[in-house]
Tab-separated table of C-alpha atoms in Angstrom:
chain	number	residue	atom	x	y	z
A	1	UNK	CA	-59.160	13.428	28.379
A	2	UNK	CA	-60.321	13.222	24.763
A	3	UNK	CA	-59.066	10.277	22.738
A	4	UNK	CA	-57.032	12.399	20.271
A	5	UNK	CA	-55.430	14.385	23.101
A	6	UNK	CA	-54.589	11.182	24.945
A	7	UNK	CA	-52.847	9.730	21.874
A	8	UNK	CA	-50.890	12.968	21.399
A	9	UNK	CA	-49.897	12.896	25.077
A	10	UNK	CA	-48.525	9.348	24.758
A	11	UNK	CA	-46.598	10.308	21.614
A	12	UNK	CA	-44.988	13.345	23.277
A	13	UNK	CA	-44.127	11.268	26.332
A	14	UNK	CA	-42.281	8.746	24.188
A	15	UNK	CA	-40.553	11.294	21.935
A	16	UNK	CA	-37.481	12.073	24.083
A	17	UNK	CA	-36.666	8.367	24.385
A	18	UNK	CA	-36.935	7.933	20.584
A	19	UNK	CA	-34.878	11.053	19.853
A	20	UNK	CA	-32.011	10.073	22.158
A	21	UNK	CA	-31.770	6.596	20.688
A	22	UNK	CA	-31.930	7.344	16.977
A	23	UNK	CA	-28.837	5.532	15.681
A	24	UNK	CA	-29.130	2.555	18.046
A	25	UNK	CA	-32.820	2.080	17.233
A	26	UNK	CA	-32.032	2.162	13.520
A	27	UNK	CA	-29.468	-0.599	13.922
A	28	UNK	CA	-31.867	-2.656	16.003
A	29	UNK	CA	-34.639	-2.365	13.424
A	30	UNK	CA	-32.241	-3.609	10.771
A	31	UNK	CA	-31.620	-6.732	12.807
A	32	UNK	CA	-28.170	-5.680	14.030
A	33	UNK	CA	-27.213	-5.660	17.718
A	34	UNK	CA	-27.348	-2.320	19.474
A	35	UNK	CA	-23.848	-0.827	19.607
A	36	UNK	CA	-23.138	1.960	22.032
A	37	UNK	CA	-21.518	4.965	20.387
A	38	UNK	CA	-19.732	7.864	22.031
A	39	UNK	CA	-19.075	11.340	20.699
A	40	UNK	CA	-15.460	11.580	19.579
A	41	UNK	CA	-13.668	14.838	20.368
A	42	UNK	CA	-11.421	15.451	17.373
A	43	UNK	CA	-10.807	19.202	17.747
A	44	UNK	CA	-7.561	20.859	18.883
A	45	UNK	CA	-5.610	17.607	18.996
A	46	UNK	CA	-1.822	17.720	19.164
A	47	UNK	CA	0.606	15.292	17.522
A	48	UNK	CA	2.433	12.662	19.537
A	49	UNK	CA	5.609	13.673	17.726
A	50	UNK	CA	6.855	15.649	14.737
A	51	UNK	CA	6.293	12.444	12.763
A	52	UNK	CA	2.550	12.648	13.429
A	53	UNK	CA	2.173	16.054	11.793
A	54	UNK	CA	-0.243	17.427	9.195
A	55	UNK	CA	0.739	20.237	6.790
A	56	UNK	CA	-1.572	22.871	5.299
A	57	UNK	CA	-0.905	24.838	2.104
A	58	UNK	CA	-2.211	28.387	2.531
A	59	UNK	CA	-2.488	31.158	-0.055
A	60	UNK	CA	-2.642	34.417	1.919
A	61	UNK	CA	-4.620	36.194	-0.810
A	62	UNK	CA	-7.330	33.513	-0.919
A	63	UNK	CA	-7.536	32.602	2.743
A	64	UNK	CA	-9.639	35.577	3.846
A	65	UNK	CA	-11.858	38.204	2.256
A	66	UNK	CA	-9.194	40.819	3.013
A	67	UNK	CA	-6.384	38.668	1.655
A	68	UNK	CA	-3.843	39.935	4.187
A	69	UNK	CA	-1.424	38.564	6.782
A	70	UNK	CA	-3.388	40.375	9.484
A	71	UNK	CA	-6.687	38.780	8.499
A	72	UNK	CA	-5.044	35.364	8.140
A	73	UNK	CA	-3.613	35.722	11.635
A	74	UNK	CA	-7.149	35.970	13.057
A	75	UNK	CA	-7.984	32.602	11.454
A	76	UNK	CA	-5.011	30.717	12.871
A	77	UNK	CA	-7.154	29.584	15.790
A	78	UNK	CA	-9.391	27.812	13.265
A	79	UNK	CA	-6.387	25.928	11.899
A	80	UNK	CA	-5.372	25.030	15.444
A	81	UNK	CA	-8.881	23.691	16.107
A	82	UNK	CA	-8.665	21.652	12.916
A	83	UNK	CA	-5.338	20.251	14.083
A	84	UNK	CA	-2.857	21.749	11.632
A	85	UNK	CA	0.806	21.533	12.657
A	86	UNK	CA	2.634	23.184	9.744
A	87	UNK	CA	1.394	26.114	7.666
A	88	UNK	CA	3.102	26.341	4.278
A	89	UNK	CA	2.597	29.822	2.859
A	90	UNK	CA	2.472	30.031	-0.922
A	91	UNK	CA	4.859	32.738	-2.267
A	92	UNK	CA	4.498	35.951	-0.297
A	93	UNK	CA	6.789	38.106	-2.465
A	94	UNK	CA	5.864	41.023	-4.747
A	95	UNK	CA	4.642	39.645	-8.088
A	96	UNK	CA	5.821	40.659	-11.529
A	97	UNK	CA	6.315	39.389	-15.038
A	98	UNK	CA	2.978	40.561	-16.331
A	99	UNK	CA	0.609	37.672	-15.497
A	100	UNK	CA	0.539	38.062	-11.704
A	101	UNK	CA	1.999	34.646	-10.893
A	102	UNK	CA	3.100	34.316	-7.262
A	103	UNK	CA	5.974	32.210	-8.633
A	104	UNK	CA	7.378	35.266	-10.430
A	105	UNK	CA	8.983	37.328	-7.673
A	106	UNK	CA	10.358	40.823	-8.133
A	107	UNK	CA	12.185	40.896	-4.777
A	108	UNK	CA	13.076	37.933	-2.527
A	109	UNK	CA	13.448	40.200	0.503
A	110	UNK	CA	10.066	41.919	0.388
A	111	UNK	CA	6.411	40.927	0.734
A	112	UNK	CA	3.498	41.442	-1.616
A	113	UNK	CA	2.191	44.872	-0.527
A	114	UNK	CA	-1.409	43.724	-0.938
A	115	UNK	CA	-0.709	41.149	1.803
A	116	UNK	CA	0.706	43.700	4.236
A	117	UNK	CA	4.169	44.289	5.633
A	118	UNK	CA	7.056	42.232	6.913
A	119	UNK	CA	5.961	43.259	10.396
A	120	UNK	CA	2.534	41.734	9.668
A	121	UNK	CA	4.231	38.506	8.566
A	122	UNK	CA	6.237	38.440	11.797
A	123	UNK	CA	3.010	38.764	13.769
A	124	UNK	CA	1.490	35.894	11.778
A	125	UNK	CA	4.467	33.624	12.476
A	126	UNK	CA	4.589	34.615	16.140
A	127	UNK	CA	0.889	33.828	16.569
A	128	UNK	CA	1.301	30.477	14.812
A	129	UNK	CA	4.203	29.611	17.116
A	130	UNK	CA	2.174	30.525	20.186
A	131	UNK	CA	-0.468	28.034	19.014
A	132	UNK	CA	2.102	25.290	18.482
A	133	UNK	CA	2.227	25.560	14.678
A	134	UNK	CA	5.248	25.970	12.408
A	135	UNK	CA	5.400	28.188	9.330
A	136	UNK	CA	7.180	27.357	6.072
A	137	UNK	CA	7.757	29.715	3.156
A	138	UNK	CA	7.479	28.775	-0.507
A	139	UNK	CA	10.864	29.392	-2.140
A	140	UNK	CA	11.337	29.854	-5.910
A	141	UNK	CA	15.045	29.296	-6.634
A	142	UNK	CA	14.998	28.562	-10.367
A	143	UNK	CA	13.832	31.901	-11.760
A	144	UNK	CA	12.674	35.429	-11.008
A	145	UNK	CA	10.128	37.713	-12.611
A	146	UNK	CA	11.378	39.504	-15.697
A	147	UNK	CA	11.269	42.734	-13.702
A	148	UNK	CA	13.022	41.460	-10.561
A	149	UNK	CA	15.394	44.073	-9.174
A	150	UNK	CA	18.352	41.789	-9.956
A	151	UNK	CA	17.681	42.111	-13.704
A	152	UNK	CA	19.031	45.657	-13.630
A	153	UNK	CA	21.205	45.467	-10.505
A	154	UNK	CA	22.869	42.110	-11.253
A	155	UNK	CA	22.304	40.966	-14.842
A	156	UNK	CA	25.222	38.564	-14.336
A	157	UNK	CA	22.925	36.453	-12.135
A	158	UNK	CA	20.999	35.235	-15.202
A	159	UNK	CA	21.556	32.726	-18.000
A	160	UNK	CA	21.893	34.335	-21.441
A	161	UNK	CA	21.670	33.030	-24.984
A	162	UNK	CA	24.311	33.490	-27.694
A	163	UNK	CA	22.983	36.968	-28.395
A	164	UNK	CA	23.246	38.075	-24.775
A	165	UNK	CA	19.496	37.892	-24.107
A	166	UNK	CA	18.309	36.474	-20.778
A	167	UNK	CA	16.452	33.210	-21.415
A	168	UNK	CA	12.960	32.203	-20.294
A	169	UNK	CA	12.913	28.763	-18.630
A	170	UNK	CA	10.460	26.347	-20.276
A	171	UNK	CA	9.280	29.201	-22.508
A	172	UNK	CA	7.535	30.936	-19.588
A	173	UNK	CA	7.624	34.541	-20.754
A	174	UNK	CA	7.049	36.075	-17.313
A	175	UNK	CA	10.272	34.738	-15.749
A	176	UNK	CA	14.039	34.668	-16.332
A	177	UNK	CA	16.413	31.767	-15.651
A	178	UNK	CA	18.945	32.189	-12.830
A	179	UNK	CA	22.544	31.088	-13.364
A	180	UNK	CA	23.859	28.731	-10.678
A	181	UNK	CA	27.317	28.601	-12.233
A	182	UNK	CA	27.726	32.105	-10.811
A	183	UNK	CA	28.959	31.874	-7.218
A	184	UNK	CA	27.755	35.381	-6.471
A	185	UNK	CA	24.207	34.347	-7.382
A	186	UNK	CA	24.464	31.349	-5.057
A	187	UNK	CA	25.649	33.594	-2.222
A	188	UNK	CA	22.857	36.108	-2.870
A	189	UNK	CA	20.231	33.351	-2.877
A	190	UNK	CA	21.569	31.939	0.391
A	191	UNK	CA	21.508	35.369	1.995
A	192	UNK	CA	17.858	35.737	0.998
A	193	UNK	CA	17.039	32.352	2.530
A	194	UNK	CA	18.728	33.325	5.796
A	195	UNK	CA	16.989	36.698	5.705
A	196	UNK	CA	13.550	35.214	6.420
A	197	UNK	CA	14.876	33.087	9.249
A	198	UNK	CA	16.333	36.203	10.835
A	199	UNK	CA	13.424	38.505	10.049
A	200	UNK	CA	10.432	36.292	10.764
A	201	UNK	CA	11.769	33.136	12.481
A	202	UNK	CA	10.305	30.875	9.800
A	203	UNK	CA	10.632	27.109	10.324
A	204	UNK	CA	11.137	25.686	6.860
A	205	UNK	CA	11.114	26.051	3.104
A	206	UNK	CA	9.161	24.332	0.380
A	207	UNK	CA	11.543	24.644	-2.569
A	208	UNK	CA	9.887	25.044	-5.958
A	209	UNK	CA	10.988	23.138	-9.102
A	210	UNK	CA	14.072	21.512	-7.612
A	211	UNK	CA	14.180	19.172	-10.614
A	212	UNK	CA	15.326	22.087	-12.781
A	213	UNK	CA	18.462	21.014	-14.681
A	214	UNK	CA	19.768	24.553	-14.170
A	215	UNK	CA	20.159	24.014	-10.397
A	216	UNK	CA	23.017	21.581	-9.731
A	217	UNK	CA	22.861	19.078	-6.892
A	218	UNK	CA	26.024	20.684	-5.525
A	219	UNK	CA	24.074	23.856	-4.747
A	220	UNK	CA	21.705	22.020	-2.411
A	221	UNK	CA	24.556	20.021	-0.878
A	222	UNK	CA	26.038	23.304	0.324
A	223	UNK	CA	22.901	25.387	0.895
A	224	UNK	CA	20.869	22.979	3.044
A	225	UNK	CA	23.595	22.380	5.681
A	226	UNK	CA	24.231	26.119	5.711
A	227	UNK	CA	20.552	26.784	6.469
A	228	UNK	CA	20.440	24.137	9.184
A	229	UNK	CA	23.540	25.646	10.769
A	230	UNK	CA	21.658	28.953	10.796
A	231	UNK	CA	18.584	27.335	12.415
A	232	UNK	CA	19.041	23.744	13.496
A	233	UNK	CA	15.328	22.854	13.483
A	234	UNK	CA	14.741	24.129	9.924
A	235	UNK	CA	13.025	21.698	7.534
A	236	UNK	CA	13.558	21.757	3.764
A	237	UNK	CA	11.110	20.122	1.345
A	238	UNK	CA	11.697	19.425	-2.341
A	239	UNK	CA	8.921	20.066	-4.832
A	240	UNK	CA	9.774	16.981	-6.826
A	241	UNK	CA	9.547	13.203	-6.647
A	242	UNK	CA	12.982	11.909	-5.678
A	243	UNK	CA	12.104	8.378	-6.798
A	244	UNK	CA	11.887	9.725	-10.346
A	245	UNK	CA	14.876	8.762	-12.498
A	246	UNK	CA	15.534	12.397	-13.404
A	247	UNK	CA	15.745	13.383	-9.726
A	248	UNK	CA	17.955	10.620	-8.350
A	249	UNK	CA	20.885	13.069	-8.357
A	250	UNK	CA	19.026	14.911	-5.565
A	251	UNK	CA	18.275	11.949	-3.313
A	252	UNK	CA	21.041	12.558	-0.788
A	253	UNK	CA	21.630	16.294	-0.907
A	254	UNK	CA	19.831	16.985	2.385
A	255	UNK	CA	16.113	17.429	1.671
A	256	UNK	CA	13.960	16.351	4.619
A	257	UNK	CA	10.838	15.772	2.505
A	258	UNK	CA	9.947	15.324	-1.119
A	259	UNK	CA	6.629	15.224	-2.963
A	260	UNK	CA	5.177	11.761	-3.505
A	261	UNK	CA	4.255	13.100	-6.942
A	262	UNK	CA	3.736	9.741	-8.616
A	263	UNK	CA	1.515	8.610	-5.737
A	264	UNK	CA	-0.997	11.366	-6.447
A	265	UNK	CA	-0.630	12.280	-10.094
A	266	UNK	CA	0.435	8.942	-11.501
A	267	UNK	CA	-1.345	6.464	-9.270
A	268	UNK	CA	-4.383	7.933	-7.522
A	269	UNK	CA	-5.456	10.287	-10.309
A	270	UNK	CA	-4.298	8.899	-13.649
A	271	UNK	CA	-4.566	5.201	-12.826
A	272	UNK	CA	-7.567	5.226	-10.478
A	273	UNK	CA	-9.409	8.534	-10.357
A	274	UNK	CA	-13.192	8.842	-10.173
A	275	UNK	CA	-14.043	5.573	-11.924
A	276	UNK	CA	-11.626	3.235	-10.143
A	277	UNK	CA	-13.135	0.110	-8.585
A	278	UNK	CA	-10.361	-2.492	-8.824
A	279	UNK	CA	-8.869	-2.484	-5.349
A	280	UNK	CA	-6.571	-5.402	-6.145
A	281	UNK	CA	-4.844	-3.444	-8.927
A	282	UNK	CA	-4.627	-0.377	-6.682
A	283	UNK	CA	-3.046	-2.435	-3.916
A	284	UNK	CA	-0.385	-3.717	-6.277
A	285	UNK	CA	0.464	-0.171	-7.276
A	286	UNK	CA	0.537	0.928	-3.643
A	287	UNK	CA	2.971	-1.851	-2.792
A	288	UNK	CA	5.270	-0.660	-5.598
A	289	UNK	CA	4.969	2.908	-4.305
A	290	UNK	CA	5.886	1.834	-0.769
A	291	UNK	CA	8.878	-0.142	-1.989
A	292	UNK	CA	10.202	2.845	-3.958
A	293	UNK	CA	9.515	5.234	-1.060
A	294	UNK	CA	11.279	3.152	1.547
A	295	UNK	CA	14.466	3.238	-0.521
A	296	UNK	CA	14.716	6.991	0.127
A	297	UNK	CA	16.568	8.521	3.054
A	298	UNK	CA	14.094	11.430	3.252
A	299	UNK	CA	10.454	11.490	4.327
A	300	UNK	CA	7.587	12.162	1.908
A	301	UNK	CA	4.557	14.438	1.629
A	302	UNK	CA	1.348	12.855	0.323
A	303	UNK	CA	-1.814	14.582	-0.911
A	304	UNK	CA	-4.890	14.418	-3.119
A	305	UNK	CA	-4.581	17.970	-4.389
A	306	UNK	CA	-2.566	21.175	-4.144
A	307	UNK	CA	-2.408	24.436	-6.098
A	308	UNK	CA	-0.996	22.733	-9.202
A	309	UNK	CA	-3.612	19.981	-9.382
A	310	UNK	CA	-6.436	22.294	-8.379
A	311	UNK	CA	-5.745	25.134	-10.822
A	312	UNK	CA	-2.766	24.780	-13.137
A	313	UNK	CA	-3.806	21.612	-14.933
A	314	UNK	CA	-6.923	23.066	-16.494
A	315	UNK	CA	-8.760	23.505	-13.188
A	316	UNK	CA	-9.738	20.262	-11.456
A	317	UNK	CA	-11.828	20.023	-8.321
A	318	UNK	CA	-11.537	16.996	-6.040
A	319	UNK	CA	-14.895	15.667	-7.192
A	320	UNK	CA	-13.822	16.003	-10.809
A	321	UNK	CA	-10.602	14.135	-10.103
A	322	UNK	CA	-11.877	11.455	-7.749
A	323	UNK	CA	-15.694	11.454	-7.775
A	324	UNK	CA	-17.234	9.109	-5.206
A	325	UNK	CA	-13.761	7.768	-4.375
A	326	UNK	CA	-12.797	11.098	-2.777
A	327	UNK	CA	-13.409	10.263	0.877
A	328	UNK	CA	-11.948	6.755	0.695
A	329	UNK	CA	-8.831	8.104	-1.031
A	330	UNK	CA	-8.580	10.880	1.571
A	331	UNK	CA	-8.557	8.151	4.213
A	332	UNK	CA	-5.826	6.351	2.281
A	333	UNK	CA	-3.671	9.500	2.120
A	334	UNK	CA	-3.949	10.087	5.874
A	335	UNK	CA	-3.347	6.514	7.017
A	336	UNK	CA	-1.039	4.690	4.588
A	337	UNK	CA	2.263	6.548	4.443
A	338	UNK	CA	3.990	9.913	4.729
A	339	UNK	CA	2.935	13.351	5.961
A	340	UNK	CA	-0.521	14.334	4.653
A	341	UNK	CA	-1.184	17.727	3.073
A	342	UNK	CA	-4.426	19.701	3.019
A	343	UNK	CA	-4.840	22.427	0.408
A	344	UNK	CA	-6.491	25.570	1.805
A	345	UNK	CA	-10.259	25.179	1.901
A	346	UNK	CA	-10.159	21.433	1.205
A	347	UNK	CA	-11.481	20.748	4.692
A	348	UNK	CA	-14.777	22.540	3.963
A	349	UNK	CA	-15.833	20.090	1.263
A	350	UNK	CA	-16.794	23.036	-0.959
A	351	UNK	CA	-14.698	21.625	-3.799
A	352	UNK	CA	-13.664	24.976	-5.253
A	353	UNK	CA	-11.185	25.654	-8.017
A	354	UNK	CA	-8.968	28.448	-6.695
A	355	UNK	CA	-7.309	30.763	-9.213
A	356	UNK	CA	-4.248	31.680	-7.178
A	357	UNK	CA	-3.054	34.163	-9.805
A	358	UNK	CA	-6.088	36.265	-8.865
A	359	UNK	CA	-6.518	35.007	-5.297
A	360	UNK	CA	-10.008	33.478	-5.557
A	361	UNK	CA	-11.582	33.672	-2.107
A	362	UNK	CA	-12.327	30.481	-0.188
A	363	UNK	CA	-15.945	29.823	0.776
A	364	UNK	CA	-15.722	29.046	4.464
A	365	UNK	CA	-19.212	27.653	4.939
A	366	UNK	CA	-18.991	23.883	5.166
A	367	UNK	CA	-20.167	22.467	1.850
A	368	UNK	CA	-19.984	18.755	2.673
A	369	UNK	CA	-20.311	17.540	6.260
A	370	UNK	CA	-19.088	14.069	5.364
A	371	UNK	CA	-15.863	15.417	3.874
A	372	UNK	CA	-15.369	17.869	6.740
A	373	UNK	CA	-15.967	15.349	9.526
A	374	UNK	CA	-13.874	12.716	7.775
A	375	UNK	CA	-10.896	15.077	7.552
A	376	UNK	CA	-11.297	16.257	11.163
A	377	UNK	CA	-11.322	12.652	12.371
A	378	UNK	CA	-8.381	11.626	10.201
A	379	UNK	CA	-6.257	14.461	11.603
A	380	UNK	CA	-7.049	13.325	15.157
A	381	UNK	CA	-6.119	9.762	14.183
A	382	UNK	CA	-2.864	10.869	12.591
A	383	UNK	CA	-2.015	12.848	15.714
A	384	UNK	CA	-2.834	10.198	18.275
A	385	UNK	CA	-1.629	6.875	16.860
A	386	UNK	CA	2.018	5.821	17.056
A	387	UNK	CA	1.406	3.394	14.214
A	388	UNK	CA	0.522	6.270	11.862
A	389	UNK	CA	3.788	8.171	12.386
A	390	UNK	CA	5.679	9.089	9.223
A	391	UNK	CA	9.424	9.082	8.703
A	392	UNK	CA	10.963	6.030	7.084
A	393	UNK	CA	12.467	4.857	10.356
A	394	UNK	CA	8.907	4.650	11.748
A	395	UNK	CA	7.222	3.234	8.656
A	396	UNK	CA	9.571	0.486	7.514
A	397	UNK	CA	7.917	-2.853	8.154
A	398	UNK	CA	4.835	-1.532	9.943
A	399	UNK	CA	2.447	-1.670	6.970
A	400	UNK	CA	0.794	-5.006	6.232
A	401	UNK	CA	-1.884	-5.496	3.593
A	402	UNK	CA	-4.600	-7.893	4.705
A	403	UNK	CA	-6.380	-10.593	2.726
A	404	UNK	CA	-9.985	-9.550	2.082
A	405	UNK	CA	-10.688	-12.037	-0.713
A	406	UNK	CA	-12.524	-9.187	-2.417
A	407	UNK	CA	-11.344	-7.246	-5.471
A	408	UNK	CA	-13.272	-4.146	-4.397
A	409	UNK	CA	-11.840	-3.776	-0.884
A	410	UNK	CA	-8.366	-2.875	0.364
A	411	UNK	CA	-7.502	-3.569	3.988
A	412	UNK	CA	-4.215	-2.860	5.731
A	413	UNK	CA	-2.815	-2.870	9.224
A	414	UNK	CA	-0.165	-0.588	10.684
A	415	UNK	CA	1.557	-1.457	13.948
A	416	UNK	CA	4.037	0.381	16.128
A	417	UNK	CA	4.924	-1.116	19.533
A	418	UNK	CA	1.560	-1.810	21.218
A	419	UNK	CA	-0.474	0.325	18.804
A	420	UNK	CA	-2.351	-1.261	15.868
A	421	UNK	CA	-4.557	0.554	13.344
A	422	UNK	CA	-6.677	-1.270	10.750
A	423	UNK	CA	-8.067	0.505	7.663
A	424	UNK	CA	-10.767	-0.762	5.272
A	425	UNK	CA	-11.568	0.928	1.952
A	426	UNK	CA	-14.357	-0.211	-0.370
A	427	UNK	CA	-13.984	1.165	-3.895
A	428	UNK	CA	-16.800	-1.003	-5.235
A	429	UNK	CA	-20.172	0.166	-6.482
A	430	UNK	CA	-22.010	-2.061	-3.999
A	431	UNK	CA	-21.973	-2.814	-0.295
A	432	UNK	CA	-19.469	-5.551	0.529
A	433	UNK	CA	-19.522	-8.247	3.204
A	434	UNK	CA	-15.953	-9.351	3.812
A	435	UNK	CA	-14.002	-11.677	6.042
A	436	UNK	CA	-10.345	-10.859	6.651
A	437	UNK	CA	-8.506	-14.131	7.082
A	438	UNK	CA	-5.304	-12.662	8.557
A	439	UNK	CA	-6.639	-9.831	10.709
A	440	UNK	CA	-5.297	-9.488	14.244
A	441	UNK	CA	-8.310	-10.588	16.288
A	442	UNK	CA	-9.422	-8.614	19.306
A	443	UNK	CA	-11.334	-5.669	20.709
A	444	UNK	CA	-11.116	-2.451	18.694
A	445	UNK	CA	-12.433	1.091	18.843
A	446	UNK	CA	-13.907	2.152	15.525
A	447	UNK	CA	-12.856	5.757	15.020
A	448	UNK	CA	-14.217	6.304	11.556
A	449	UNK	CA	-17.308	4.872	9.875
A	450	UNK	CA	-18.410	6.210	6.498
A	451	UNK	CA	-22.011	5.257	7.295
A	452	UNK	CA	-22.268	7.663	10.240
A	453	UNK	CA	-19.518	10.270	9.866
A	454	UNK	CA	-21.697	12.863	8.092
A	455	UNK	CA	-23.596	13.311	11.368
A	456	UNK	CA	-20.402	13.834	13.360
A	457	UNK	CA	-17.378	11.963	14.727
A	458	UNK	CA	-18.318	9.080	17.021
A	459	UNK	CA	-16.511	5.988	18.299
A	460	UNK	CA	-17.773	2.533	19.152
A	461	UNK	CA	-16.366	-0.691	20.569
A	462	UNK	CA	-16.268	-3.613	18.133
A	463	UNK	CA	-14.786	-7.097	17.904
A	464	UNK	CA	-12.844	-8.034	14.796
A	465	UNK	CA	-11.773	-11.526	13.857
A	466	UNK	CA	-11.295	-13.748	10.833
A	467	UNK	CA	-14.639	-15.529	11.043
A	468	UNK	CA	-17.211	-12.765	11.481
A	469	UNK	CA	-18.091	-10.699	8.393
A	470	UNK	CA	-17.551	-6.947	8.249
A	471	UNK	CA	-20.106	-4.938	6.282
A	472	UNK	CA	-18.721	-1.931	4.441
A	473	UNK	CA	-20.954	0.300	2.338
A	474	UNK	CA	-20.597	1.437	-1.250
A	475	UNK	CA	-17.458	3.584	-1.551
A	476	UNK	CA	-17.234	3.131	2.214
A	477	UNK	CA	-14.306	3.363	4.613
A	478	UNK	CA	-13.585	2.478	8.213
A	479	UNK	CA	-10.671	2.868	10.628
A	480	UNK	CA	-10.212	0.791	13.778
A	481	UNK	CA	-7.715	1.122	16.657
A	482	UNK	CA	-6.975	-2.018	18.655
A	483	UNK	CA	-7.525	-1.821	22.407
């Protein structure tokens, strides 16, 4: 055999061994011990309980090229694979008012004809139920489109000025303000809410702009029990932060969930955002958030973005809002507190701005593998760990911040019965070597490692204790489950 051929033969002989051992060999060359990793199956996981659920905001018009219920139904299997438990449909009603806002309905008992028919919606809900998912509708109780059928059929349902003209709430010219001092309006609204339970067997409502001063707390005190008597498992969520001073009147009217609005808008975006590095300051704010949250009787929804943040406020993509902190903050949202929300398309990492007035289509090719694999793994974690259950009865007392001695790194531990989850988040601009003085020592499975997740979800066995350092990369994150 010629010398060159012999060398090539030896190289090819060795290649399979090198290819199979890529990550372990890399760690060994860097002087670290070889750690055995295993592929982590994070697809099609199911929640341990309703308190381990993940919700998904879906705009029917954007979700598929066709923009229909029928086309969206064919993609429900994809949401099941991702691990979605609740599908919240943005408003499905015919649009009016002149600017094509889905929050300007012309008929509460009809569907947008471009989306399909009520029969198509029924099929969508039935398919979701068969896959173990629930469906919520977006409800807009404060106002209707200026050309809603009630404007001519029941003008008494609306608030009028001194001259008898129907008023526009907040100067929004496409909508008219409903009058909740009129008992007939309250009855009509309740009948519309029951209509969708009867027609399509929907499982809940996300109620828009509940902080409106025009909707008295007494309305919700009567309406929510009525709805639950109609369907006992129905869930009602308030689009509003019930820790806000202006919303305290609504704290005990029966909402099951509220928006942790100040968590996202006030804390994660305005106070931290894309340039945040001071983990100590963030931790202090998180502790204040938890204290305020745990005073509520209802549960909370947490998120990094939704249709308002993504489009309404001038158009802000996740990268624009959070920059290199995006993945670490996503990990925070899924593991700290409450029920996490994904906005449609967020899981792809494509970072689009979606004009929901004109139903911008989602790009379904995965744009960022790290984002996609991080979200897939976080959903599986949320589903499978008792310690990560939401609901205040589950969360009170099970969150403990750990001492990292490092202003760039937040660490916390959540425990429920025999289940312990530890989360590390590095918001610094450099790799950090930390020792956690008060960590619960023992054997752990590392479910999520920012250094490797772009290549796919894997797990590995590790030992954690107070004396050995943990290395966490720039803007890195890690999640461990104790054996």
